[in-house]
Structure formats: structure tokens, C-alpha cells
Amino acid sequence: QVQLVESGGGLVQAGGSLRLSCVASGPIFNINTMGWYRQAPGKQRELVATITIYGSIHYADSAKGRFTISRDGAKNTVWLQMNSLKPEDTAVYYCNVRNTYGSDWFGQGTQVTVSS
């Protein structure tokens, strides 16, 4: 069974930092991309950042300059370093893994709350 376990969420004041981690385990083969999505209350889930096995990175405009995504392919682990957090970053953050066949897996999510 595929499992994505996120950690690192929490409550932080505006301007603070958090580092999210996600470890993928189980029968996941041919991983192509790992990344992070988020969903705020009343809003649709949106992409935050992705990184491919080749190191190609994509950030949402809201994350550029503040967030940094990285991964360890050998350990199926992806991190999201979030700096200069804003109240509008408050959301549940979900780890995502996509393989070369286009199949997606999501974790259960970790809550990030940024107070003003």
C-alpha cells in the first residue's frame, strides 16, 4: 500500500518559517514528480511547488521567492521550506507523488496556520 506521510506543519506568526517533510513508501514505481499542494478553507486545492527526478522545479507565483522545494530521490522524500509566511498561506498542505504513467498519490495533509 502506498503511503505518503507529511510532517512539519503547525502554527507560526506572519514572517516566520516552517519546513514540511514528506516520505513516500510502498509500491511506488517510476516516480517522476514529487510536490506540494495546498487547500485553504472554501477554496480549491492548488499547486504550490513540484520537482522532477531531473531536478526541474516549478513554483506557483504565490510561492516564488519565499518557498524552496527539494527532494532526496533515493529516500522518496520531499521537503518544502517556507519562509516569510503570510496569513494567506494558511491551508492544509498535501504531499503529492506522480509516476511516469500519470498516476497520482496524495498524503493526508498537514495543517499550516499563519497568524497575523
GROMACS .gro file of C-alpha atoms in nm:
model
  116
    1GLN     CA    1   0.000   0.000   0.000
    2VAL     CA    2   0.132   0.341  -0.097
    3GLN     CA    3   0.173   0.584   0.193
    4LEU     CA    4   0.273   0.949   0.191
    5VAL     CA    5   0.339   1.081   0.539
    6GLU     CA    6   0.370   1.455   0.586
    7SER     CA    7   0.510   1.635   0.888
    8GLY     CA    8   0.625   1.980   0.990
    9GLY     CA    9   0.304   2.178   0.987
   10GLY     CA   10   0.196   2.397   1.273
   11LEU     CA   11   0.113   2.744   1.394
   12VAL     CA   12   0.352   3.027   1.316
   13GLN     CA   13   0.338   3.405   1.320
   14ALA     CA   14   0.346   3.603   1.000
   15GLY     CA   15   0.702   3.637   0.878
   16GLY     CA   16   0.802   3.307   1.031
   17SER     CA   17   0.920   2.984   0.872
   18LEU     CA   18   0.820   2.621   0.857
   19ARG     CA   19   0.974   2.318   0.691
   20LEU     CA   20   0.743   2.046   0.565
   21SER     CA   21   0.862   1.693   0.503
   22CYS     CA   22   0.704   1.404   0.318
   23VAL     CA   23   0.819   1.046   0.293
   24ALA     CA   24   0.665   0.814   0.036
   25SER     CA   25   0.666   0.441   0.092
   26GLY     CA   26   0.513   0.131  -0.057
   27PRO     CA   27   0.486   0.008  -0.416
   28ILE     CA   28   0.552   0.334  -0.597
   29PHE     CA   29   0.749   0.279  -0.914
   30ASN     CA   30   0.885   0.511  -1.174
   31ILE     CA   31   0.832   0.827  -0.972
   32ASN     CA   32   0.862   1.130  -1.196
   33THR     CA   33   0.749   1.422  -0.983
   34MET     CA   34   0.709   1.500  -0.616
   35GLY     CA   35   0.546   1.813  -0.491
   36TRP     CA   36   0.317   2.004  -0.263
   37TYR     CA   37  -0.037   2.127  -0.298
   38ARG     CA   38  -0.250   2.319  -0.052
   39GLN     CA   39  -0.615   2.379   0.016
   40ALA     CA   40  -0.747   2.669   0.215
   41PRO     CA   41  -1.098   2.667   0.365
   42GLY     CA   42  -1.359   2.723   0.099
   43LYS     CA   43  -1.105   2.708  -0.182
   44GLN     CA   44  -0.991   2.450  -0.434
   45ARG     CA   45  -0.670   2.259  -0.391
   46GLU     CA   46  -0.386   2.441  -0.565
   47LEU     CA   47  -0.033   2.357  -0.665
   48VAL     CA   48   0.244   2.507  -0.455
   49ALA     CA   49   0.562   2.354  -0.595
   50THR     CA   50   0.685   2.046  -0.780
   51ILE     CA   51   1.023   1.893  -0.852
   52THR     CA   52   1.103   1.622  -1.106
   53ILE     CA   53   1.359   1.347  -1.086
   54TYR     CA   54   1.573   1.559  -1.314
   55GLY     CA   55   1.562   1.848  -1.070
   56SER     CA   56   1.328   2.063  -1.273
   57ILE     CA   57   1.131   2.284  -1.035
   58HIS     CA   58   0.805   2.471  -1.072
   59TYR     CA   59   0.660   2.716  -0.821
   60ALA     CA   60   0.324   2.878  -0.805
   61ASP     CA   61   0.352   3.255  -0.826
   62SER     CA   62   0.248   3.279  -0.461
   63ALA     CA   63   0.545   3.064  -0.359
   64LYS     CA   64   0.819   3.218  -0.570
   65GLY     CA   65   1.094   3.383  -0.370
   66ARG     CA   66   0.963   3.252  -0.036
   67PHE     CA   67   0.937   2.874  -0.066
   68THR     CA   68   1.202   2.622  -0.163
   69ILE     CA   69   1.131   2.265  -0.266
   70SER     CA   70   1.392   1.989  -0.253
   71ARG     CA   71   1.398   1.612  -0.267
   72ASP     CA   72   1.603   1.303  -0.200
   73GLY     CA   73   1.511   1.057  -0.473
   74ALA     CA   74   1.684   0.765  -0.309
   75LYS     CA   75   1.471   0.811   0.002
   76ASN     CA   76   1.149   0.914  -0.176
   77THR     CA   77   1.146   1.225   0.040
   78VAL     CA   78   1.048   1.579  -0.048
   79TRP     CA   79   1.072   1.894   0.161
   80LEU     CA   80   0.918   2.238   0.139
   81GLN     CA   81   1.099   2.518   0.317
   82MET     CA   82   0.857   2.805   0.367
   83ASN     CA   83   0.990   3.144   0.469
   84SER     CA   84   0.826   3.483   0.514
   85LEU     CA   85   0.494   3.315   0.574
   86LYS     CA   86   0.177   3.517   0.535
   87PRO     CA   87  -0.172   3.465   0.678
   88GLU     CA   88  -0.291   3.377   0.326
   89ASP     CA   89  -0.056   3.077   0.332
   90THR     CA   90  -0.285   2.919   0.589
   91ALA     CA   91  -0.406   2.590   0.446
   92VAL     CA   92  -0.377   2.215   0.462
   93TYR     CA   93  -0.065   2.118   0.271
   94TYR     CA   94  -0.064   1.791   0.081
   95CYS     CA   95   0.233   1.596  -0.046
   96ASN     CA   96   0.197   1.462  -0.399
   97VAL     CA   97   0.376   1.194  -0.596
   98ARG     CA   98   0.322   1.133  -0.967
   99ASN     CA   99   0.475   0.849  -1.164
  100THR     CA  100   0.569   0.834  -1.530
  101TYR     CA  101   0.229   0.684  -1.615
  102GLY     CA  102   0.049   0.988  -1.475
  103SER     CA  103  -0.083   0.821  -1.160
  104ASP     CA  104  -0.112   1.048  -0.858
  105TRP     CA  105  -0.093   0.986  -0.486
  106PHE     CA  106  -0.164   1.239  -0.210
  107GLY     CA  107  -0.088   1.234   0.158
  108GLN     CA  108  -0.342   1.306   0.427
  109GLY     CA  109  -0.219   1.661   0.468
  110THR     CA  110  -0.061   1.874   0.736
  111GLN     CA  111  -0.215   2.195   0.868
  112VAL     CA  112  -0.023   2.519   0.837
  113THR     CA  113  -0.168   2.817   1.020
  114VAL     CA  114  -0.010   3.162   0.995
  115SER     CA  115  -0.132   3.419   1.243
  116SER     CA  116  -0.121   3.790   1.173
   0.00000   0.00000   0.00000
